[in-house]
Backbone as ProteinMPNN parsed JSONL, in Angstrom:
{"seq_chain_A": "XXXXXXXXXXXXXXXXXXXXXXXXXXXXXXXXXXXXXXXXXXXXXXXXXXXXXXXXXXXXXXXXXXX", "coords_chain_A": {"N_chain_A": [[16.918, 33.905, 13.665], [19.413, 34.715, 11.333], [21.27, 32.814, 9.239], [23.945, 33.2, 8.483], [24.249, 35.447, 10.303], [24.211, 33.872, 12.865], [26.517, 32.375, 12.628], [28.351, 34.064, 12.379], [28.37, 34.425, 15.163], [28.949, 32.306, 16.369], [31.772, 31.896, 15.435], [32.843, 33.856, 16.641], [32.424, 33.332, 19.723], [33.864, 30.968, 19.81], [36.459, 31.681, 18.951], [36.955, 33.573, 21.258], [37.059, 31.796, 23.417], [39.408, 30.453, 22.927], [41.282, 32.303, 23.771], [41.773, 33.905, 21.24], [42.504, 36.956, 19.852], [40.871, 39.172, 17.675], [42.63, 40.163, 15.851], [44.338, 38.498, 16.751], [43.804, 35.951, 14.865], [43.481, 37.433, 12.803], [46.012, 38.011, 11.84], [47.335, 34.875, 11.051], [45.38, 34.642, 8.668], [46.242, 36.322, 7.345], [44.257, 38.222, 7.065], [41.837, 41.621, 7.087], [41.98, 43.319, 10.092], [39.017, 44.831, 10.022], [37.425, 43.223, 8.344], [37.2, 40.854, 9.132], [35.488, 41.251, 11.683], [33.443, 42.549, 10.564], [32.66, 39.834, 9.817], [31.728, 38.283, 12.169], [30.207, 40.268, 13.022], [28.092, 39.499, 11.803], [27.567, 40.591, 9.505], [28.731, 39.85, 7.228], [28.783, 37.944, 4.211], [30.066, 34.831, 4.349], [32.651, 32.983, 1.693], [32.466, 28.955, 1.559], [35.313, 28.199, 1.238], [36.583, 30.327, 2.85], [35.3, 30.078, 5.036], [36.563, 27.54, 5.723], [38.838, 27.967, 6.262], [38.973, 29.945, 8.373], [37.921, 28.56, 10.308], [39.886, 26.526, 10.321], [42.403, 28.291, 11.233], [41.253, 28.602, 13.944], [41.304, 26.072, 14.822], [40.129, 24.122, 14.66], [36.763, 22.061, 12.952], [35.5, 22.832, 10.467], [32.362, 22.724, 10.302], [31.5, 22.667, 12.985], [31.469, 25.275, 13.304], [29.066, 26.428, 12.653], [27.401, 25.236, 13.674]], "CA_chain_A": [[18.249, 34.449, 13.449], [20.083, 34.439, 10.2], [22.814, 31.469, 9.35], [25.15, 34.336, 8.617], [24.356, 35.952, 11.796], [24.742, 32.673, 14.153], [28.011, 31.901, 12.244], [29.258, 35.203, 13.196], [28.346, 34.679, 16.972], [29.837, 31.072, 16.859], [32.981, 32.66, 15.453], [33.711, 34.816, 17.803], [32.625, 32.606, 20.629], [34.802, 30.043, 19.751], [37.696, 32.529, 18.892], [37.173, 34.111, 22.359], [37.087, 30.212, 24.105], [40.547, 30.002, 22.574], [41.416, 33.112, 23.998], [42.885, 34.476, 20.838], [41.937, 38.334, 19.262], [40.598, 39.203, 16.282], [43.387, 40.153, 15.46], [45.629, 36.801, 16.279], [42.66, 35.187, 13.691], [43.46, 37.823, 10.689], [47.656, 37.702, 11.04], [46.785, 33.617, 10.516], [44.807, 34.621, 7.573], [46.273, 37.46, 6.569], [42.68, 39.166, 6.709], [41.65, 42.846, 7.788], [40.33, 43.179, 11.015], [37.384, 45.245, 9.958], [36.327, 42.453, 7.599], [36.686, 39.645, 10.652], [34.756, 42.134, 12.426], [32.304, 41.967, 9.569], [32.456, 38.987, 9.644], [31.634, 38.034, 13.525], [29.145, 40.596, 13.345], [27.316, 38.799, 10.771], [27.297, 41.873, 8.32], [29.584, 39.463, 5.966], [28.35, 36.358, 3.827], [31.367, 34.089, 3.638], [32.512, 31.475, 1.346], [32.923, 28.043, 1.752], [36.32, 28.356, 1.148], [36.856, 30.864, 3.899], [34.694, 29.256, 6.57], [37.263, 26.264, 5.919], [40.438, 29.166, 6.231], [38.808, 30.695, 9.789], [37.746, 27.302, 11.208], [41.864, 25.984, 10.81], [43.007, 28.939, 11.92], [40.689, 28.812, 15.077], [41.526, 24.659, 15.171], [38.229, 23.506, 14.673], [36.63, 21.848, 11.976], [34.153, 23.845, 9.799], [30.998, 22.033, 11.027], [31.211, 22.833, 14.042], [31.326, 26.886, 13.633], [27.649, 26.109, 11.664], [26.035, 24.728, 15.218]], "C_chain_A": [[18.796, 33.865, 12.148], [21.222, 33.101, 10.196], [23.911, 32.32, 9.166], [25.564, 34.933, 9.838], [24.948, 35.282, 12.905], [26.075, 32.513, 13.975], [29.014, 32.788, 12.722], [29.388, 34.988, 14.787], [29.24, 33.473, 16.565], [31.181, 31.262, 16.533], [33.883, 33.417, 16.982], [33.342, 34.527, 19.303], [34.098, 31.735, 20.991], [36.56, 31.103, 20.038], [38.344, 33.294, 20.607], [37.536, 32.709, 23.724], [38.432, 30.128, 24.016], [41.4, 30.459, 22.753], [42.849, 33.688, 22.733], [41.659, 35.863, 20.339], [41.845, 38.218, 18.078], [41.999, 39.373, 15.278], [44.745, 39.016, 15.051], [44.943, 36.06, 14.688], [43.528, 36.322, 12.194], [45.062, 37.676, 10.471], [47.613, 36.213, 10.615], [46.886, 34.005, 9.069], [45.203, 35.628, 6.443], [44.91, 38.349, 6.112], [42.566, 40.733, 7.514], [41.257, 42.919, 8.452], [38.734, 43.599, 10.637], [36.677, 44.45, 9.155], [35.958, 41.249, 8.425], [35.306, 40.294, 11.271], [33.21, 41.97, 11.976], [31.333, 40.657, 9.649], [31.786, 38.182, 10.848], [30.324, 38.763, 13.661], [27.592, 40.386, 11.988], [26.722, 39.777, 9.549], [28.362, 41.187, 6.907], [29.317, 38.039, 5.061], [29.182, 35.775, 3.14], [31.457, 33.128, 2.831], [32.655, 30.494, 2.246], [34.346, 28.152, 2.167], [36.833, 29.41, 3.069], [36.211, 30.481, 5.322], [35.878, 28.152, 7.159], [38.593, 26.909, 7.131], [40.276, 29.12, 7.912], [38.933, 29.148, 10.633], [39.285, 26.853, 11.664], [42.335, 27.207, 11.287], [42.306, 29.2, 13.824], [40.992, 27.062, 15.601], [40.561, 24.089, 15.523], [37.678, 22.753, 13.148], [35.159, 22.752, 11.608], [32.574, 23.77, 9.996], [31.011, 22.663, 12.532], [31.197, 24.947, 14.41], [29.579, 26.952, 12.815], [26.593, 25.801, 12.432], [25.825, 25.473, 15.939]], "O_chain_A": [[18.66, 32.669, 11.89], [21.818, 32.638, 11.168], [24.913, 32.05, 9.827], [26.686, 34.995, 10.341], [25.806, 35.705, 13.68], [26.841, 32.492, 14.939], [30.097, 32.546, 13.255], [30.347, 35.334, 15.477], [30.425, 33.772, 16.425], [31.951, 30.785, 17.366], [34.848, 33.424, 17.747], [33.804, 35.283, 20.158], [34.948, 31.78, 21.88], [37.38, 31.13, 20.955], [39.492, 33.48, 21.01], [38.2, 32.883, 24.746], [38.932, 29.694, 25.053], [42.466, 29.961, 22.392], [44.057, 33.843, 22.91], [40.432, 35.822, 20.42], [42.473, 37.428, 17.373], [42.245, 38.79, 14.222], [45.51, 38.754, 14.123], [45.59, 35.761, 13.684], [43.946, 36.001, 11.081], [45.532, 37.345, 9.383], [47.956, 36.205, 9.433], [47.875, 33.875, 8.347], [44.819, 35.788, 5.284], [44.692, 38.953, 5.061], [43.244, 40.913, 8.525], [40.041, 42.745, 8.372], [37.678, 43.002, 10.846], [35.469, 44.653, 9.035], [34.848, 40.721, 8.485], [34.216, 39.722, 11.244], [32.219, 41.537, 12.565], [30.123, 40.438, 9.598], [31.162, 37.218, 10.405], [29.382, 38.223, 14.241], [26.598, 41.007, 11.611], [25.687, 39.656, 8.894], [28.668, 41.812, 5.892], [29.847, 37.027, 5.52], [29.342, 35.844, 1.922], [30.591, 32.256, 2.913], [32.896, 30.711, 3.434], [34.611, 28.197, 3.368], [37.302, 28.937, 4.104], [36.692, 30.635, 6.445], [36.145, 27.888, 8.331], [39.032, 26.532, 8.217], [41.059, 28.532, 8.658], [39.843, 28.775, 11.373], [39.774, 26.808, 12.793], [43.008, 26.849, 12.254], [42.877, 29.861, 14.691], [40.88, 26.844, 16.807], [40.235, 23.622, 16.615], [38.388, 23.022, 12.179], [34.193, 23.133, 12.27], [31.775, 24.693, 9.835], [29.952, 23.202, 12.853], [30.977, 25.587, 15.439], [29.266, 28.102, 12.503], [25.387, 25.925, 12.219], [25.04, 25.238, 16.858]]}, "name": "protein", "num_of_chains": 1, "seq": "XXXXXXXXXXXXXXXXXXXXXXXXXXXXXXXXXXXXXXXXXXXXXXXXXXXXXXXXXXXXXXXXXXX"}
């Protein structure tokens, strides 16, 4: 499995653990759902920078969406 791919599942694990919607995640970020979406379904190869963004808005540190 891809590192893009896993990152997407651990995303939207976590996100769902925390019971918030894709949607709670993009008003946070101000992001589009369909690029979360993207992004969860590992069709999106994020920065750094934005791994950091999702992780605080999910209250996690960025390492740990990577395991």
């Amino acid at each position: 499995m891809s590192i893009v791919k896993k990152l997407g599942e651990n995303i939207k694990k976590l996100r769902i653990k925390k019971k918030m919607t894709q949607g709670d995640v993009c008003r946070i970020l101000k992001m589009d759902r369909g690029y979360m979406s993207a992004i969860e379904n590992g069709k999106k190869n994020i920065t750094l920078l934005q791994l950091e963004k999702i992780a605080t808005a999910l209250g996690e540190l960025p390492d740990r969406l990577l395991k």
